[in-house]
Amino acid sequence: MSDAEESPLGETEEDGETEMEEEEEENPNYYAEVESMQQESKEDDTVAWRDSQEEGEEKEKKEEAVREETVEKAGTAQEEVAAEVQEETTVKPQDITETVGTLERLSLTDPQSVMSETSPKTHGGGELKHSLPSELSSSLSSQIEFLDLELTSFEEQQMSSPESQSSRELGDDTDRVPQDELGQERRDLEPGKGETRQEKRVSYLAEEKEVQPEADIPKDSLVSTTTEDILFQKDESASVCPLTMTWSFGWNSSLPVYYIRDTNQRVLLYASAHTAVIYDVFKNSQHHLQGHPNVISCFCISEDRRWIATADKGPNCLIIIWDSFTGIPVHTIFDSCPEGNGIRTIAISRDAKYLATISDAEMQKVCIWRWTLAVETPACTLDLPKEYGFQNYLTFNPTNNKELVSNSKTQAIYYLWTFNKLVGKFSQSVFHLNLTQMLSATMEGKLVVWDVDRPPPSAPTSLGLPYIRPCKLVHLQKESISVLTTVDSYIVTGDAKGHIKFYDHTLSIIHWYSHFKLSSIRCLSFSKTPATPPTENSNYPPDCTLKGDPFVIRNLVIGTSDATVYHLTTDGTKLEKLLVEPKDAIYAISCHPYQPLIAIGSFCGMIKVWDYERKKYLFSRVFEKGLGVQSLTYNPEGAFLGAGFTEGTVYILDAMSLENEIPEPFKYSTTSVTHISFSHDSQYMATADVSFTVAVYKVKVKSGKRVWEYLARLRSHRKSIQSLLFGMHLDSSEPRLLSLGRDKLLIEYSLLKSYRDHLEVLDIHRTDQGSYPTCMIWYPPLIKERFLIISNSNYKVKLFNSTTKMCRKTLLGPVYGSPIEQIQILPVKTTVELQKRYLVFINTDKVGLQILPIDGNPHKTAAIICHPNGVAGLALAYDGHYAFTAGGPDRSVLQWEINLSALEAAVSLGGEDLTPFYALVSGGREGKFYRELEDYFYYSQLRSQGIDTMETRKVSEHICLSELPFVMRAIGFYPSEEKIEDMFNEIRFSEYVDTGEIIDKINLPDFLKIYLNHRPPFGNTMHSIQKSFDILGYTNSKGKKVIQREDFLKLLLTRGEHMTEDEMSDCFASLLGLNPEGWKSEPAASSVKGSEVCYEEELPDEITAEIFATDILGFTISPDSRQDPTLAHCFRS
């Protein structure tokens, strides 16, 4: 029985003890073994997960006996573990597979170990690229193991069900590994390190310290008992997440597409952003493999299509192995790249026992993972020298797991030689069907043939390592070969012209497909089911031989460079399109206001419309080359679709056909159109472009027809325009237009006073002082006052009166790693739903929900990662059931089902009234900070009544507004004068609309909310101070940014919210300890007048950010490893 028929999760202790002896016996007959393995490889490679019921009962009895013996002899077992580990690390030199230029040295578990090298050799036609000192070769047998290939019979494997617990969840599923693998995993632990390794491992560790009752262990896991049909069974259970991904539009066409089911199904596997998608074509259903924090960079699938391995690239990168029958992650590798660079390419062995990865770092690392043992460290590693080029493709020898081949554009791993003539850039490499050669395809249409020379086992140790040399350069064609693979008895190529060619083992062409007129081939994936033999009813094409026999080959899936996926039924040569997706970045999405339609625009010039309820593609339009779609918006009636393009063109299209509604597109801009907005009555359309310009178009009636005409445009901002918004005047139904820029300006335009080539500005208002605004939207009519919601870069959400533009409230927005970038109000369909409204937002990489009204309660928000490389757009379904996010460069659009009840449940669990807010301060309500706040609050009451008064004290729960800034500064928050004025306005007019009264006092609970909503979200940091010094200062002789003392004092008197000389002198007198009672904080007389401060004596000539923060302001710098050093308040003695 071939080891492809064995379960990849079926290695046992007995296997580990005997594998070395088995390999020693098998090595003399290596070629015979390879021949037999090649014959066996033609059989179906399936993983046997279930034994008969009788075998299962016997194994349970044996396992119970093993458990009892393990408990009794725990101490002895640890000693045996160390001996077994030592035994496994010792191999003979002939068991080491040397590769040409790499993989000649792979440390078993130590990534830092020095790798073995061999002395230089010379073979015909080649030149040595890397010399290896011979003195290290003698230590190979005791230090290095290339790859520990285990060939165990199925009868020796013992399978049991997984444990019921996991140490870490990933997505909605848990990682599962069969129990006997966990036993092997425990035996692989180093003595004394079991507990540490156990904490890092994601798999199940059974009986580590105590034996669990047998009743607690499930007899059969879902992975071991499932069938192929379980993946697409409907799950009727209610979702517990506020946002659940239900569909993925688009796929990453730079990665392959795999054909994983056939016969009665047609199921594909592909990547979309950070999700692997299993797509059933016939059922039009998707299953999402979610768990990666970054965009998936590579993935592979086992020969039997059971096991899927996915990897990503970025911080906290992961390697996840999934069961394709259930969608369950069975193992996760967390520390594959501690440097955080991620994985460039990945491959899985034919029997699915081993994974090979190459990192994406500047200094690439090759790792071999024995993932079935659920260990966190690779079996062996190798650092690749830079001269080998950047490796981007990797594959195993299908009949020998000890051999791999990888290639970069210029070199292939597994050889020490290069041709003296130009062969072109390598694309892919595979092992030849004869197993003694390897093939490398080039971008020049050539094929490099490499001989694998394996010295006989009787050869001396110094010659006992295989080596590879080039033997032939075959000019197959002129076109670049983009895909090279093997299937059955054929070598298959795909090229840049869309041709697919089949060769026999002598590289004689047998058949080709060239009449499909495809774009460049990116991937070929053949069915796992062999082709049916020809019959009278078959319609296989003839091959190229003189006999013209029927060319019988498996069905296959073809992926092309234009993001199209085809299925080719070889019997009858029938080509079907399965997926046609945008091949470039997607930044534009818009939902129809009354129908379940979404329009998706790409930089490739394609606009595609889907029915998102039926998951059905409806129609599309591809514009001429050079027109990339940047923005899309439906008008309120849903009759038109406005489209802005990257080169400044604006189209108005029919919503149902995408045909032009105007004779010629508008071309009044030369830069990308980033925003399009329609007025509520569809009489106006406004656009904004990268050149900070707002343009307005108007509908006019000519000859009884509505005609769109250009009105005017104005370069109204100095920085990028963040939002463009239409609204209605309070006293009429006339539309109003507002724009918000990164220059902190909110500008309103007068449409009635505007005329041809003149756009009238009605009002200009500055929204922020330090931070910049990111987006704006109209606040829903939950209260009588009409507001604009403006979010800024400091994680704040501000409510501005729509008429006066006064900042009426400042609130803490969602804090999920980056500020809000876009916001939209969730639509409602019934009057009952109008009483409770919700806001949907996106930031750099997440989509989230917020319950209105916003009040700073953190439990009212929830967010989930949607596009790790950046979210480019947001759209909402007309009924509020779905949210859609565009991923920009990842070429995907994700559909999220909204579950409001789950968010409401989270709010109720967070507590009522002030309970959620107490958790936002250090120590909570009973902590030191809140106690100090109470003391300052009540002390402020005494100050307002006079410290030295002899009159009866009036007990109150409030303080007057004039005391508010003093208490804020006393507890460590130092607001500017503008922020203080915003606080005053927020309190004064809080009840004005309802009662007409102006409030001039505040109680402690309201003060706490004001403080939490206005303070910096991450406290005072050195970053903001240092940034100011970087801008205002200069670099001194020591390389530090400093400000001269005279310039520093001048800046305080003239820039920003500048001081008077008396105010500045009094401040320095207090800060420098010359006035112990503080600056005008008490009625007592100061010991030093401000005018008496001598700045030359008290301040240094050069002031740095650290001197300003510590020596002048009196802060202490407390470093924080997670972000910038924070500034802690320091009390002077």
CSV table of N, CA, C and O in Angstrom, one decimal, residues 1-8 26 33 37 40-41 43-48 149-154 157 349-354 398-401:
chain,number,residue,atom,x,y,z
A,1,MET,N,0.9,-1.2,0.0
A,1,MET,CA,0.0,0.0,0.0
A,1,MET,C,0.9,1.2,0.0
A,1,MET,O,1.8,1.3,0.8
A,2,SER,N,0.6,2.2,-0.8
A,2,SER,CA,1.4,3.4,-0.9
A,2,SER,C,1.1,4.3,0.3
A,2,SER,O,0.1,4.3,0.9
A,3,ASP,N,2.1,5.1,0.6
A,3,ASP,CA,1.9,5.9,1.8
A,3,ASP,C,1.0,7.1,1.5
A,3,ASP,O,0.5,7.8,2.4
A,4,ALA,N,0.6,7.3,0.2
A,4,ALA,CA,-0.4,8.2,-0.1
A,4,ALA,C,-1.8,7.7,0.4
A,4,ALA,O,-2.7,8.5,0.7
A,5,GLU,N,-1.9,6.4,0.6
A,5,GLU,CA,-3.1,5.9,1.1
A,5,GLU,C,-3.2,5.9,2.7
A,5,GLU,O,-4.2,5.6,3.2
A,6,GLU,N,-2.1,6.2,3.3
A,6,GLU,CA,-2.1,6.3,4.7
A,6,GLU,C,-2.7,7.6,5.2
A,6,GLU,O,-2.7,8.6,4.5
A,7,SER,N,-3.2,7.6,6.4
A,7,SER,CA,-3.7,8.9,7.0
A,7,SER,C,-2.5,9.8,7.4
A,7,SER,O,-1.6,9.3,8.0
A,8,PRO,N,-2.5,11.0,7.0
A,8,PRO,CA,-1.4,11.9,7.3
A,8,PRO,C,-1.4,12.2,8.8
A,8,PRO,O,-0.5,12.7,9.3
A,26,GLU,N,15.7,0.4,3.3
A,26,GLU,CA,15.1,0.7,2.0
A,26,GLU,C,16.1,1.4,1.1
A,26,GLU,O,15.9,1.4,-0.1
A,33,GLU,N,12.3,1.1,-5.2
A,33,GLU,CA,11.2,1.7,-4.4
A,33,GLU,C,10.6,2.8,-5.2
A,33,GLU,O,9.3,2.9,-5.2
A,37,MET,N,6.7,3.0,-6.2
A,37,MET,CA,5.9,4.2,-5.7
A,37,MET,C,5.3,4.9,-6.8
A,37,MET,O,4.2,5.4,-6.7
A,40,GLU,N,2.3,2.9,-7.7
A,40,GLU,CA,1.2,3.0,-6.8
A,40,GLU,C,0.6,4.4,-6.8
A,40,GLU,O,-0.6,4.6,-6.4
A,41,SER,N,1.4,5.4,-7.2
A,41,SER,CA,0.8,6.8,-7.2
A,41,SER,C,-0.3,7.0,-8.1
A,41,SER,O,-1.0,8.0,-8.1
A,43,GLU,N,-2.8,5.2,-8.1
A,43,GLU,CA,-4.1,4.9,-7.4
A,43,GLU,C,-4.6,6.1,-6.8
A,43,GLU,O,-4.0,7.1,-6.6
A,44,ASP,N,-5.9,6.1,-6.3
A,44,ASP,CA,-6.5,7.2,-5.6
A,44,ASP,C,-5.8,7.4,-4.3
A,44,ASP,O,-5.6,6.5,-3.5
A,45,ASP,N,-5.4,8.7,-4.0
A,45,ASP,CA,-4.7,9.0,-2.8
A,45,ASP,C,-5.8,9.5,-1.8
A,45,ASP,O,-6.1,10.7,-1.9
A,46,THR,N,-6.3,8.7,-1.0
A,46,THR,CA,-7.4,9.1,-0.1
A,46,THR,C,-6.9,8.9,1.4
A,46,THR,O,-6.1,7.9,1.6
A,47,VAL,N,-7.3,9.7,2.2
A,47,VAL,CA,-6.9,9.6,3.7
A,47,VAL,C,-8.0,8.7,4.4
A,47,VAL,O,-9.1,9.0,4.4
A,48,ALA,N,-7.5,7.6,4.9
A,48,ALA,CA,-8.4,6.7,5.6
A,48,ALA,C,-8.7,7.2,7.0
A,48,ALA,O,-7.8,7.0,7.9
A,149,LEU,N,11.2,11.1,6.4
A,149,LEU,CA,10.1,10.5,5.7
A,149,LEU,C,9.8,9.2,6.4
A,149,LEU,O,10.6,8.4,6.5
A,150,GLU,N,8.5,9.1,6.8
A,150,GLU,CA,8.1,7.9,7.4
A,150,GLU,C,7.2,7.1,6.5
A,150,GLU,O,6.2,7.6,6.0
A,151,LEU,N,7.5,5.8,6.3
A,151,LEU,CA,6.7,5.0,5.5
A,151,LEU,C,6.1,3.9,6.4
A,151,LEU,O,6.8,2.9,6.6
A,152,THR,N,4.9,4.1,6.9
A,152,THR,CA,4.3,3.1,7.8
A,152,THR,C,3.1,2.6,7.2
A,152,THR,O,2.4,3.3,6.5
A,153,SER,N,2.8,1.3,7.4
A,153,SER,CA,1.6,0.7,6.9
A,153,SER,C,0.4,1.2,7.6
A,153,SER,O,0.4,1.6,8.8
A,154,PHE,N,-0.7,1.2,6.9
A,154,PHE,CA,-2.0,1.7,7.5
A,154,PHE,C,-2.4,0.8,8.7
A,154,PHE,O,-3.0,1.3,9.7
A,157,GLN,N,-1.1,2.1,12.1
A,157,GLN,CA,-1.6,3.4,12.6
A,157,GLN,C,-2.7,3.2,13.5
A,157,GLN,O,-3.6,2.3,13.3
A,349,SER,N,3.2,17.8,0.6
A,349,SER,CA,3.7,16.5,0.0
A,349,SER,C,2.5,15.7,-0.5
A,349,SER,O,1.4,15.9,-0.1
A,350,ARG,N,2.8,14.7,-1.3
A,350,ARG,CA,1.7,13.9,-1.9
A,350,ARG,C,0.9,13.2,-0.9
A,350,ARG,O,-0.3,13.0,-1.0
A,351,ASP,N,1.6,12.7,0.2
A,351,ASP,CA,0.8,12.0,1.2
A,351,ASP,C,0.3,12.9,2.3
A,351,ASP,O,-0.3,12.5,3.3
A,352,ALA,N,0.5,14.2,2.1
A,352,ALA,CA,-0.1,15.3,3.0
A,352,ALA,C,0.5,15.3,4.4
A,352,ALA,O,0.0,15.9,5.3
A,353,LYS,N,1.7,14.6,4.6
A,353,LYS,CA,2.3,14.6,5.9
A,353,LYS,C,3.2,15.8,6.2
A,353,LYS,O,3.4,16.2,7.3
A,354,TYR,N,3.7,16.4,5.1
A,354,TYR,CA,4.7,17.5,5.3
A,354,TYR,C,4.2,18.7,4.6
A,354,TYR,O,3.7,18.7,3.5
A,398,PRO,N,6.7,14.2,-6.3
A,398,PRO,CA,5.5,13.5,-5.9
A,398,PRO,C,5.7,12.1,-5.4
A,398,PRO,O,4.8,11.5,-4.8
A,399,THR,N,6.9,11.5,-5.6
A,399,THR,CA,7.1,10.1,-5.2
A,399,THR,C,8.2,10.0,-4.1
A,399,THR,O,8.5,8.9,-3.7
A,400,ASN,N,8.8,11.1,-3.7
A,400,ASN,CA,9.8,11.1,-2.7
A,400,ASN,C,9.7,12.4,-1.9
A,400,ASN,O,10.1,13.5,-2.4
A,401,ASN,N,9.2,12.3,-0.7
A,401,ASN,CA,9.0,13.5,0.1
A,401,ASN,C,10.4,14.2,0.5
A,401,ASN,O,10.3,15.2,1.1
